[in-house]
Coordinates of C-alpha atoms in Angstrom, one line a residue:
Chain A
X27 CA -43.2 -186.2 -51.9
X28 CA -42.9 -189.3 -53.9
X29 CA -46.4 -191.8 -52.9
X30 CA -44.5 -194.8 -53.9
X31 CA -41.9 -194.5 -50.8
X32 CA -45.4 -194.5 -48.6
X33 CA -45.0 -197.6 -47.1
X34 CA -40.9 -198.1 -47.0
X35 CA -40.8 -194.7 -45.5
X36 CA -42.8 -196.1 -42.7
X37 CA -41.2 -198.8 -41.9
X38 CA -37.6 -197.2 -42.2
X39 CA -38.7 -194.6 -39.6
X40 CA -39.5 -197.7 -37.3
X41 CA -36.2 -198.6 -37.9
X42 CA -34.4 -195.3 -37.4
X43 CA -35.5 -195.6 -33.8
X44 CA -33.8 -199.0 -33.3
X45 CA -30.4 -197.3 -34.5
X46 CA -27.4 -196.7 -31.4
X47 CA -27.7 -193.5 -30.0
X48 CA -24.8 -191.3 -29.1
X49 CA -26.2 -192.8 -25.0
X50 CA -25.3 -196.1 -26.1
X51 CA -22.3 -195.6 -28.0
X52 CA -20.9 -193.9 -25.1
X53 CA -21.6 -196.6 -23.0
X54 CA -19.8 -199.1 -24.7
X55 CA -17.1 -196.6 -24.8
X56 CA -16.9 -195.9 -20.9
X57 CA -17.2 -200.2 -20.3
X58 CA -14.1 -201.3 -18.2
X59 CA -13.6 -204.3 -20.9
X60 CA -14.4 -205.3 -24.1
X61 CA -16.3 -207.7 -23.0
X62 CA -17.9 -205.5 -21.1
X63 CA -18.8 -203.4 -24.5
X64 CA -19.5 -206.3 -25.9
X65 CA -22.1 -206.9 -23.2
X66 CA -23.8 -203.5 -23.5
X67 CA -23.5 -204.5 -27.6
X68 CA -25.6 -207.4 -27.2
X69 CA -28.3 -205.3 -25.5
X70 CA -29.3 -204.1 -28.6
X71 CA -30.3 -205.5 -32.2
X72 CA -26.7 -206.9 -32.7
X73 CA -27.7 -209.2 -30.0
X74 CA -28.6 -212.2 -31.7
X75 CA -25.1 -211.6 -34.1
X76 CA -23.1 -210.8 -31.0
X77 CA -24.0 -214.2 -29.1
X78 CA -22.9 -216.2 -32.5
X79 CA -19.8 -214.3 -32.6
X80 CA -17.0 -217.1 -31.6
X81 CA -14.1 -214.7 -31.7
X82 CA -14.7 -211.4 -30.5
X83 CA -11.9 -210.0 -32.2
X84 CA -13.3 -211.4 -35.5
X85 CA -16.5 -208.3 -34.8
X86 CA -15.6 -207.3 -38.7
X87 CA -17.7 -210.1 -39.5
X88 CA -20.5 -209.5 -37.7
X89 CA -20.2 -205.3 -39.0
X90 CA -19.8 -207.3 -42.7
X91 CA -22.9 -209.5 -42.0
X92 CA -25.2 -206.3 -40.6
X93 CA -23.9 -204.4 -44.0
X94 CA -24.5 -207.3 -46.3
X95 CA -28.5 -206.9 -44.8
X96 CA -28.7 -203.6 -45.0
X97 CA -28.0 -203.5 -48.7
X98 CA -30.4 -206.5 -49.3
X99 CA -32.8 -204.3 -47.4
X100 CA -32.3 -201.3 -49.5
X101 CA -32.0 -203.1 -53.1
X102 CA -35.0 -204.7 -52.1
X103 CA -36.9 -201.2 -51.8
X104 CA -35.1 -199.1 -53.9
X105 CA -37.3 -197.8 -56.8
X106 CA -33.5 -196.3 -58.8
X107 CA -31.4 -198.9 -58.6
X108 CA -29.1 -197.0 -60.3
X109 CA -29.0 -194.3 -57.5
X110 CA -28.7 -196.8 -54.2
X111 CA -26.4 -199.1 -56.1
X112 CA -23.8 -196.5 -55.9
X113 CA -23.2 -196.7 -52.7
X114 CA -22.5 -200.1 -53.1
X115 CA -20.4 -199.2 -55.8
X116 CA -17.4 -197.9 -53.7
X117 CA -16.9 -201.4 -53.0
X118 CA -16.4 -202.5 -56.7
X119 CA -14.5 -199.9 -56.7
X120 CA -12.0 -200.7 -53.8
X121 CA -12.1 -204.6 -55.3
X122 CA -10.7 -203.2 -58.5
X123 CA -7.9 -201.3 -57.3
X124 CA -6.8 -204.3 -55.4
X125 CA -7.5 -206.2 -58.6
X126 CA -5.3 -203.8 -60.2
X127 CA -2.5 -203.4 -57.7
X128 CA -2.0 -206.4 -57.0
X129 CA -1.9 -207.9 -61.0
X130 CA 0.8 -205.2 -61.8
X131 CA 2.7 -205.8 -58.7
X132 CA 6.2 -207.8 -59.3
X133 CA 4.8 -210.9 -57.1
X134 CA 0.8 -210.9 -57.3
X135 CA -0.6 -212.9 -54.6
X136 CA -3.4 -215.7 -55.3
X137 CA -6.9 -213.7 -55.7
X138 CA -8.4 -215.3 -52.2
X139 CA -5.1 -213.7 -50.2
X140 CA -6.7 -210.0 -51.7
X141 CA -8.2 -208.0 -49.3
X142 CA -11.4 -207.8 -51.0
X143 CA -15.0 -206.4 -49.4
X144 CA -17.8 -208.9 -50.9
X145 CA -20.2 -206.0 -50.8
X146 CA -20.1 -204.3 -54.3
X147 CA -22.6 -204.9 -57.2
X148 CA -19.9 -207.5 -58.6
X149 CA -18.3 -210.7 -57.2
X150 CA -14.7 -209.4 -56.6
X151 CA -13.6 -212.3 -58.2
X152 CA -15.1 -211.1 -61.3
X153 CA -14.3 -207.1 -60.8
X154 CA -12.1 -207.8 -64.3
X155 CA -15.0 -208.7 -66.5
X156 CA -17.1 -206.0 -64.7
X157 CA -18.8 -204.7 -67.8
X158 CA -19.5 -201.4 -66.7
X159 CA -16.2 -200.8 -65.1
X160 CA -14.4 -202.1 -68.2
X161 CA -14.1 -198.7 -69.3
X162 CA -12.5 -197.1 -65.6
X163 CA -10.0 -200.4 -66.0
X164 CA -9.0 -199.7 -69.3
X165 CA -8.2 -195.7 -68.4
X166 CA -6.1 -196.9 -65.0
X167 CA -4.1 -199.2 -66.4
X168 CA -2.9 -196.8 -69.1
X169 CA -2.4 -194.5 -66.7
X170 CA -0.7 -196.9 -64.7
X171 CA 1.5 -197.9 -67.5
X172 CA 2.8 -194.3 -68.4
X173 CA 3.5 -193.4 -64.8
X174 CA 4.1 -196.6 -63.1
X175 CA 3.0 -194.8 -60.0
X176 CA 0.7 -197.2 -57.6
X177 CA -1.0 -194.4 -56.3
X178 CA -2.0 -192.9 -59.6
X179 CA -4.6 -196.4 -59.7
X180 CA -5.8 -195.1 -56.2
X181 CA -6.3 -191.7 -57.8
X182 CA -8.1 -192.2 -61.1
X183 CA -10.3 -195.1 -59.3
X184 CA -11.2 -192.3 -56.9
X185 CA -12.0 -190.1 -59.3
X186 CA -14.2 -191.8 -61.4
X187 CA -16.1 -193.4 -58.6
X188 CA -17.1 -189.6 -58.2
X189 CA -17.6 -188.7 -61.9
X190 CA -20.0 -192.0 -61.9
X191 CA -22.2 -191.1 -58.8
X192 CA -22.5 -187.5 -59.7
X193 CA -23.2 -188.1 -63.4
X194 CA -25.6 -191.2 -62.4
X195 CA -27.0 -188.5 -59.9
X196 CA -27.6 -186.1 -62.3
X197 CA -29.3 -188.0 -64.8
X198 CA -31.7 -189.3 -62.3
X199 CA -32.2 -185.7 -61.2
X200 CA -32.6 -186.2 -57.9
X201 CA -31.3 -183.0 -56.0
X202 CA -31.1 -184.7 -52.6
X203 CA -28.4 -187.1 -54.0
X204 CA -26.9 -184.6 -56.2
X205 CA -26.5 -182.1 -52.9
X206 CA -24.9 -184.8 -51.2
X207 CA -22.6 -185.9 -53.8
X208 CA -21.7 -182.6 -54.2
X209 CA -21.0 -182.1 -50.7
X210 CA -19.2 -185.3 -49.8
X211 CA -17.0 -184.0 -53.0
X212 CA -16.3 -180.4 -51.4
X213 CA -16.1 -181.9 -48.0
X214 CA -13.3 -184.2 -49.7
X215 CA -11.3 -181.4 -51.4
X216 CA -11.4 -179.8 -48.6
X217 CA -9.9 -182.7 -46.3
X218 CA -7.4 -183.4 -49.2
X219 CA -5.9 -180.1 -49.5
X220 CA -5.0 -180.2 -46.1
X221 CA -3.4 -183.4 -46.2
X222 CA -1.7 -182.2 -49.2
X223 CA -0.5 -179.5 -47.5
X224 CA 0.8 -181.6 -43.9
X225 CA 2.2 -183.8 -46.7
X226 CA 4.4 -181.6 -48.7
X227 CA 2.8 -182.0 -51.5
X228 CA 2.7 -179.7 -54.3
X229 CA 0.1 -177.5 -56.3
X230 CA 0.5 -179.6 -59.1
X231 CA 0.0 -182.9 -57.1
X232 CA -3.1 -181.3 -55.3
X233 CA -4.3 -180.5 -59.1
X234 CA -4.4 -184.0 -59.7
X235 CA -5.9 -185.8 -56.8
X236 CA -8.9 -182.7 -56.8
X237 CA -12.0 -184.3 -57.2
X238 CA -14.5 -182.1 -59.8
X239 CA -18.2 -181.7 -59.5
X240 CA -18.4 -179.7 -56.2
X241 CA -19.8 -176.5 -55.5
X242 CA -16.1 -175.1 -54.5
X243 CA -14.0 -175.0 -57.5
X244 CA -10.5 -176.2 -58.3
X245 CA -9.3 -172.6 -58.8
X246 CA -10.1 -171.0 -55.2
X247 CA -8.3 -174.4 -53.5
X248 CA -5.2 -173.6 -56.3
X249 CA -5.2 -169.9 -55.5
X250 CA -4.8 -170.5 -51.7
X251 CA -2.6 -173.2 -51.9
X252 CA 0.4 -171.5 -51.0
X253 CA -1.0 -169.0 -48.7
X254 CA -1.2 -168.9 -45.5
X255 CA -3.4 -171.5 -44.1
X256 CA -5.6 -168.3 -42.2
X257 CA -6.2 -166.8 -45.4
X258 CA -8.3 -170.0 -46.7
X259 CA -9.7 -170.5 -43.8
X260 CA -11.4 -167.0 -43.7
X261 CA -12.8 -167.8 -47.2
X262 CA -14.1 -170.7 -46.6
X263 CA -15.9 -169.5 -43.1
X264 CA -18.2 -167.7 -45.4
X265 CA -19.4 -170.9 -47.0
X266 CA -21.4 -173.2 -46.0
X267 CA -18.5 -175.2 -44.7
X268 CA -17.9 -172.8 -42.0
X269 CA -18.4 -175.4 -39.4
X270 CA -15.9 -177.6 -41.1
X271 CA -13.7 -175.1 -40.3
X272 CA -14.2 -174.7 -37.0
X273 CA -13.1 -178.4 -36.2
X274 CA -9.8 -178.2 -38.7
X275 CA -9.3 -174.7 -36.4
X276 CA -10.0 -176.3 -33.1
X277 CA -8.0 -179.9 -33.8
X278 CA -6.3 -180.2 -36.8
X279 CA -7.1 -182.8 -39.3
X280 CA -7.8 -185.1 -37.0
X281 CA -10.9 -182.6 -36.0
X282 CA -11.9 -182.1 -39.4
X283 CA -12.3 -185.2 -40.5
X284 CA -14.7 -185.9 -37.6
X285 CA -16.7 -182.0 -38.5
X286 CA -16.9 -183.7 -42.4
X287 CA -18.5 -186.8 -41.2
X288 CA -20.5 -184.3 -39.0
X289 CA -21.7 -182.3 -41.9
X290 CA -22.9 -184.9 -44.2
X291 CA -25.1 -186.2 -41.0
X292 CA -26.4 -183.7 -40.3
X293 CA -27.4 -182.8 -44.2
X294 CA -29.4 -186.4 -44.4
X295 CA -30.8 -185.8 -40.7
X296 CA -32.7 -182.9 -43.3
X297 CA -34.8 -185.8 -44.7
X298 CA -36.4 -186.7 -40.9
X299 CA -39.0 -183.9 -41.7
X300 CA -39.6 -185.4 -45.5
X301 CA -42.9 -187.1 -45.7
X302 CA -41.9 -190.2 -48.4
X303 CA -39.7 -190.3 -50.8
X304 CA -36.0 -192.2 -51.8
X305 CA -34.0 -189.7 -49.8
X306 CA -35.1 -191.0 -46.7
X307 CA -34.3 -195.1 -47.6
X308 CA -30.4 -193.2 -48.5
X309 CA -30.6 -191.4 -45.5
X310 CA -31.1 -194.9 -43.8
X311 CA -28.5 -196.2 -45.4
X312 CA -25.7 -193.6 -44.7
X313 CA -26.9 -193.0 -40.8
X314 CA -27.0 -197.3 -40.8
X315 CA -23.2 -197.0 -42.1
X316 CA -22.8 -194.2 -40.0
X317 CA -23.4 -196.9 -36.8
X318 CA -21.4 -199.2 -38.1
X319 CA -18.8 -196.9 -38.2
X320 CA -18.6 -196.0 -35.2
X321 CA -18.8 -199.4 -33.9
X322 CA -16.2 -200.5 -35.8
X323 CA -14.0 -197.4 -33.8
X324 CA -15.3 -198.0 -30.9
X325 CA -14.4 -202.0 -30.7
X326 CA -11.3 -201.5 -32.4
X327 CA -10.5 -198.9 -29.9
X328 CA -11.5 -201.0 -26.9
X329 CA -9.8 -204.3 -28.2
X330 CA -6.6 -202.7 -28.5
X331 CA -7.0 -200.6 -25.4
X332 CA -6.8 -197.3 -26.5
X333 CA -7.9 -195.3 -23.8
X334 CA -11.9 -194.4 -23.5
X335 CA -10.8 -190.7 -23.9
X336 CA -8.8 -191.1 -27.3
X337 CA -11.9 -193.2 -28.7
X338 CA -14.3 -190.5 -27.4
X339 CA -12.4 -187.5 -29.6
X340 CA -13.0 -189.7 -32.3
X341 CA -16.6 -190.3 -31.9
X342 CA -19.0 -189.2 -34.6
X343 CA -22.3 -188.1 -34.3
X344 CA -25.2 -190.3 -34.4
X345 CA -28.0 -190.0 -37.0
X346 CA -30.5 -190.2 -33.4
Chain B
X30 CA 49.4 -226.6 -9.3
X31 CA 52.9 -227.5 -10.4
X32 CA 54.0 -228.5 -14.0
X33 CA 55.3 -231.7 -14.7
X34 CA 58.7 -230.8 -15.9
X35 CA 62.1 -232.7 -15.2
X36 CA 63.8 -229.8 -12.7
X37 CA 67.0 -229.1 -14.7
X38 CA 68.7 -225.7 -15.2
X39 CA 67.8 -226.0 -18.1
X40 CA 64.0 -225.7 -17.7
X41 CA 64.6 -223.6 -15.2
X42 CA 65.9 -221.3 -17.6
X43 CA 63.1 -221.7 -20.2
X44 CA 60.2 -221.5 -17.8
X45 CA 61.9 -218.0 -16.9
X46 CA 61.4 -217.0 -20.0
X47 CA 58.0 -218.4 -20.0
X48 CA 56.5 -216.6 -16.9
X49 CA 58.3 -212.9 -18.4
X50 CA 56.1 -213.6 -21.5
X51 CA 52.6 -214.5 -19.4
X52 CA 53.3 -211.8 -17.4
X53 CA 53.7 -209.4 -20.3
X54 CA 50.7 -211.1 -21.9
X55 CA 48.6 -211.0 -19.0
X56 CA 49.6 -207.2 -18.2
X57 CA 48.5 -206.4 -22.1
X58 CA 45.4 -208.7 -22.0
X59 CA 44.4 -206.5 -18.6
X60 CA 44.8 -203.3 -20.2
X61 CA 42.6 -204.6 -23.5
X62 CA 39.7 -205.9 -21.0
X63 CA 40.0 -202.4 -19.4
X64 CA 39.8 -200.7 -22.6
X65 CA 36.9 -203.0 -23.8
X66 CA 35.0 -202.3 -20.6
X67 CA 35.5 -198.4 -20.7
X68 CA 34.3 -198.8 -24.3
X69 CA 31.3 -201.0 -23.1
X70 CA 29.9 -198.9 -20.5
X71 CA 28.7 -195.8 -22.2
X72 CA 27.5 -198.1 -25.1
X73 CA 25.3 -200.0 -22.4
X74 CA 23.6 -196.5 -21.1
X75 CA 23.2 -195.5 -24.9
X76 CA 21.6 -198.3 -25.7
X77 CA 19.2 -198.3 -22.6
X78 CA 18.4 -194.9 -23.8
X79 CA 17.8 -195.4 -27.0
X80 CA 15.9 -198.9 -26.5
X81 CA 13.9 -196.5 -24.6
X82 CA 13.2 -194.0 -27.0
X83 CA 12.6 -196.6 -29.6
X84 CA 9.9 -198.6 -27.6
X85 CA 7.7 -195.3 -26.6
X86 CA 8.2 -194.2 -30.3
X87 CA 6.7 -197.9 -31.1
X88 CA 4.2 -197.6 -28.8
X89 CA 2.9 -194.4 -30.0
X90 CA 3.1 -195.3 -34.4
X91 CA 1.2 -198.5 -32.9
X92 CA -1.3 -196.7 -31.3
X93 CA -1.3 -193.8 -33.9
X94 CA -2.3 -197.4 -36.9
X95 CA -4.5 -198.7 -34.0
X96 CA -6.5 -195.4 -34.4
X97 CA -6.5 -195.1 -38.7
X98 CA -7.4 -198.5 -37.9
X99 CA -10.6 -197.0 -36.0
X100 CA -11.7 -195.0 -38.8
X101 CA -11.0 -197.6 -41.6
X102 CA -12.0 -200.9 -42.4
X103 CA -9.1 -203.7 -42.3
X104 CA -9.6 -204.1 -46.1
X105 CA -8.9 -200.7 -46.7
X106 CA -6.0 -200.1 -44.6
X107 CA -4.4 -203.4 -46.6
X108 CA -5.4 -202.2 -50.2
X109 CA -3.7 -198.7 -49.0
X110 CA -0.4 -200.8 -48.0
X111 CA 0.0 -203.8 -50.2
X112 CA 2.2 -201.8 -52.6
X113 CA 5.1 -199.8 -50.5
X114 CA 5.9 -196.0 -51.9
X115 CA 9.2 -196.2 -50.3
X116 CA 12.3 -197.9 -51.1
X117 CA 14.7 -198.3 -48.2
X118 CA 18.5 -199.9 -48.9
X119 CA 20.5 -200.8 -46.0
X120 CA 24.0 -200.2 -46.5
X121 CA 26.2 -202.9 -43.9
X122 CA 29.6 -201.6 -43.2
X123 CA 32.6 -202.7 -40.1
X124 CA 34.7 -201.0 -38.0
X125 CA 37.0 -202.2 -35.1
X126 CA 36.6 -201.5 -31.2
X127 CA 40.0 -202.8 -29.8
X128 CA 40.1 -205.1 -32.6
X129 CA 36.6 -206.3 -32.3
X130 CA 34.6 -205.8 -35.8
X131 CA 31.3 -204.2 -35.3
X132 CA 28.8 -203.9 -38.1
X133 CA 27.3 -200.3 -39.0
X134 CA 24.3 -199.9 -40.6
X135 CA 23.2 -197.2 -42.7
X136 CA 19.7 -196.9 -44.1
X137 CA 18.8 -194.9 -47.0
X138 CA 15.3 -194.0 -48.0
X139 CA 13.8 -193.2 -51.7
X140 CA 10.8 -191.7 -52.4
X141 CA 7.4 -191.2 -49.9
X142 CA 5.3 -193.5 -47.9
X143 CA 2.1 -192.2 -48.4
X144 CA 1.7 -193.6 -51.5
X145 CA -2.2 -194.3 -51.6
X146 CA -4.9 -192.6 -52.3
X147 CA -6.3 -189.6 -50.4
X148 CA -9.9 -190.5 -50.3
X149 CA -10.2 -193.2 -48.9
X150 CA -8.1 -192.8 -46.5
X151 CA -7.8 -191.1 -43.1
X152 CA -5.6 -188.8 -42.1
X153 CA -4.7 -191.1 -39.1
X154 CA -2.8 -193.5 -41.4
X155 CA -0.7 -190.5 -42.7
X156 CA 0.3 -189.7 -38.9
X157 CA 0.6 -193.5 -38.1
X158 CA 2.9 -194.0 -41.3
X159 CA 5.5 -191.1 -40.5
X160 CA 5.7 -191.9 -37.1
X161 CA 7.1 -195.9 -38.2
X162 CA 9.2 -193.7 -41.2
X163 CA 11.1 -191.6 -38.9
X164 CA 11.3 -194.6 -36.1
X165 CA 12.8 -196.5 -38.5
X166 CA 16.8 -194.8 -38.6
X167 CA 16.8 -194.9 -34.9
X168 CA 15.6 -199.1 -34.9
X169 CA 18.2 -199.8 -37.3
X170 CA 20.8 -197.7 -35.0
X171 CA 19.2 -199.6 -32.1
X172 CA 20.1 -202.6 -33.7
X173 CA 23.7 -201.7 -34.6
X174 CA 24.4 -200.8 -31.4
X175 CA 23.2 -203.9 -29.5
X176 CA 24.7 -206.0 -31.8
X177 CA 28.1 -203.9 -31.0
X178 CA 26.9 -204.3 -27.6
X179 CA 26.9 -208.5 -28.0
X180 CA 30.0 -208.7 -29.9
X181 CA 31.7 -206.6 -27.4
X182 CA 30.8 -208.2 -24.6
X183 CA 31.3 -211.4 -26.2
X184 CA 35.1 -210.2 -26.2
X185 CA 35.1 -208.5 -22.7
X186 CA 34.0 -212.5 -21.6
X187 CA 36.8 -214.1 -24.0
X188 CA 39.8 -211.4 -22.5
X189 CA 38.4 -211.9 -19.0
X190 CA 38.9 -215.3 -19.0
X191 CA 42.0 -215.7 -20.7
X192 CA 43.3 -212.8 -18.0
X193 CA 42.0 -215.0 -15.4
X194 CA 43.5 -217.9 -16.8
X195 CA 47.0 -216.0 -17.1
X196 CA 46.2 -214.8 -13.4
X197 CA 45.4 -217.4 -11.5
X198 CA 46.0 -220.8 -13.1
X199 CA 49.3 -220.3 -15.5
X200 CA 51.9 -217.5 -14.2
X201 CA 51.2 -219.3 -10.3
X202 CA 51.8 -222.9 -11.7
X203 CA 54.8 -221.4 -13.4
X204 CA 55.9 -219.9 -10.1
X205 CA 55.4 -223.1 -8.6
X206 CA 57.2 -225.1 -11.0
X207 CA 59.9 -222.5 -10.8
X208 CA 59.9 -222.9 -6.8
X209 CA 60.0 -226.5 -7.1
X210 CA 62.9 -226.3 -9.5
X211 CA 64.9 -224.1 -7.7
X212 CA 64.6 -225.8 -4.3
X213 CA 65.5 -229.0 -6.3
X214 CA 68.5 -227.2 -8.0
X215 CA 69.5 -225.9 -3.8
X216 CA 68.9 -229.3 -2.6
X217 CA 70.9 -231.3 -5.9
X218 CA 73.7 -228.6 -4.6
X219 CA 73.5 -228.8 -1.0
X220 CA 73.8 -232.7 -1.3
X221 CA 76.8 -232.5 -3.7
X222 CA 78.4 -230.5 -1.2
X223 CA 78.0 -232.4 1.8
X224 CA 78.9 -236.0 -0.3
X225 CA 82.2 -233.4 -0.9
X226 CA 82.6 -232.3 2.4
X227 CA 82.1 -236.0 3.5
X228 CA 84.4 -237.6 0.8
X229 CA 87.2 -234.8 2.3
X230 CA 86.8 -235.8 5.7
X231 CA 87.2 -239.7 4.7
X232 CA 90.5 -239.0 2.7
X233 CA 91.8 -236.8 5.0
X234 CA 91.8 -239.2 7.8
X235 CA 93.4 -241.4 5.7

């Protein structure tokens, strides 16, 4: 228990309660419109936002906006810095690779055409100066210029994104974060050697995109890479990704990317029964993305009428 | 409606000739427009067909980038697309349909797609991606073929109405004309005889 999360641990379990349940979301889902979704959205804290909101179809904003708070919220609390800034981090990162694309494409575009996210630790605008990702820039562009491969920026940027959080994690030795880093790591291997697999893809492509630092090595995905698919499976139901499993066995990818974002909710819903500490503002944080996640599915969905029951196979759990 | 000729033998003779050609012409011109429209008519139900296939295919990539869509934010989806893994050339070569010159497109990918990174990406846009890839040799078919479609039709319209030109308008004035001649020519005749028959009768009373 850490005494100095006393009082932001209090009022972040007063805010848990405010976030959408599952009751809520499938409300919105099972509305006859979007405005009608919209309507049940403005019964809750979005209100306020959802009544400004012009254009409905412009609801990005208004998920932007809610984010942009909730990282004010969290900086404003955070005791490590260096831990909760990572999460903002994957922002700077996704600025950079556009940075990066786009400067080595054959046309670039002006920077404010870029489809930057202003919710890093940097101004996009500024991602090249970025002292502390002068080093990652440096490595992806030589990379770049030896391969001249686009996807190889996607790859290394990927890559070190994990290699900081983990490392950054480590130092700070906090074993909540590191278990979750760890996890989101396996839980991406896992989803990526799939992919690899629907792709095409060969062993020595998989090799490359593998993410290190999980608790499933590189050598028990490279061994069962071209097995049969069963044969992993069964190795993997005696980890503790067993459950995974169960929703790549029961709906393909589609169903394991939804039992992944499963997984890593229900490893922070761990941190309802800790008392104080930092892992319960992250915890916050990730269910609050969580939300916004969803919302972002289930407005996209009902804008572009996709039917309630495609949205409704899509539909992650909720942190409540 | 009858030419405005001077209704001599001599035209007579030439418009002859005349109505043998149009009606050679017009027999030749029928026999293209039925080729065309034999040609025309399978092409019409492929197409439908195809147009078909090609919109429910649309339908389902859209729906398939509506849903990676779902899972992604917008700015992700565009940093995963603004640089294109695959190359596609279009190769544009003709051939003829009863001398009409259709265009034939032939579309030739290099190398994959999915070129983006894996984690930050869902497995949606993979799905949504191949489905456009592999719609994409049956649009450019779609389009060769309604173009052939346009163009022949385009020709079907031109023979038609020359054939109906022939048909009505031309080989019946030239019947006309050749009526009108030859009931001239009979009458010219018919009046030279009598004036003989007439001229005979005054010297013989003489």
């Amino acid at each position: 228990m850490d005494t100095r999360y006393a009082y932001i641990t209090g009022r972040v379990r007063a805010l848990e309660v405010r976030l959408l349940d599952k009751l809520k979301m499938e409300r919105m889902v099972a509305a006859t419109s979007v405005k009608a979704s919209f309507s049940e959205l403005e019964e809750t804290d979005y209100g306020s936002y959802v009544s400004q909101l012009k254009d409905i179809n412009n609801f990005e904003e208004l998920l932007h906006d809610e984010l942009r708070r909730l990282y004010f919220f969290i900086d404003k609390w955070s005791l490590n810095r260096e831990l909760t800034d990572l999460f903002r981090m994957r922002y700077d990162f996704h600025n950079l690779k556009v940075f990066l694309k786009n400067k080595f494409k054959e046309k670039p575009l002006p920077l404010e055409k870029l489809p930057f996210v202003n919710l890093g630790t940097v101004d996009p605008k500024e991602i090249e100066k970025a002292e502390e990702l002068l080093e990652t820039q440096k490595k992806t562009t030589e990379a770049f210029e030896k391969s001249k491969n686009p996807q190889d920026i996607d790859i290394i940027l990927d890559k070190e994104y994990y290699k900081l959080c983990l490392g950054k994690a480590r130092e700070s030795e906090d074993k909540f974060v590191i278990n979750l880093f760890r996890r989101e790591i396996d839980l991406i291997n896992i989803k990526t050697f799939f992919r690899c697999r629907a792709l095409k893809r060969d062993k020595v492509f998989f090799s490359k995109v593998f993410l290190e630092g999980g608790c499933l090595t590189k050598k028990l995905f490279l061994e069962f890479y071209e097995k049969e698919e069963n044969a992993f499976l069964r190795k993997l139901s005696f980890t503790p990704y067993a459950k995974v499993i169960m929703g790549y066995e029961k709906e393909g990818l589609k169903g394991l990317e939804l039992s992944c974002d499963n997984f890593l909710l229900e490893y922070i819903k761990k941190t309802k029964l800790v008392t104080a500490g930092l892992e319960v503002l992250i915890a916050y944080l990730i269910a609050k993305e969580n939300e916004i996640k969803l919302l972002r599915s289930v407005l996209t969905g009902k804008i572009s009428e996709i039917p309630a029951q495609m949205i409704r196979e899509r539909m992650r759990e909720t942190f409540i | 409606m009858r030419l405005s000729v001077s209704p001599t033998r001599m035209e007579l003779l030439r418009l002859k000739k005349r109505i043998l050609l149009a009606q050679r012409g017009h027999r030749l011109l029928k026999d293209k427009q039925d080729e065309l429209i034999k040609q025309f008519m399978p092409l019409v139900k492929e197409v439908i067909n195809l147009r078909k296939e090609v919109e429910e295919g649309l339908k389902k990539a859209f729906q398939s980038l509506v849903i990676a869509r779902m899972l992604m934010p917008l700015e992700f989806v565009e940093e995963s697309l603004m640089w294109p893994g695959e190359r596609i050339t279009l190769e544009v070569s003709y051939r003829y349909i009863v001398g009409v010159k259709v265009p034939e497109y032939e579309i030739k990918k290099e190398e994959d797609i999915h070129n983006y990174g894996l984690v930050t990406t869902s497995s949606e846009l993979d799905v949504a991606l191949k489905a456009y890839s592999d719609l994409l040799p049956s649009l450019v078919k779609l389009a060769s073929l309604e173009k052939t479609m346009e163009l022949l039709a385009a020709e079907i319209e031109r023979t038609r109405r020359r054939v109906n030109a022939l048909e009505y308008i031309f080989i019946p004035n030239l019947e006309e004309t050749i009526k009108y001649i030859t009931m001239k020519l009979s009458e010219m005749e018919r009046a030279d005889l009598t004036r003989l028959m007439r001229i005979k009768e005054i010297i013989r009373a003489h």
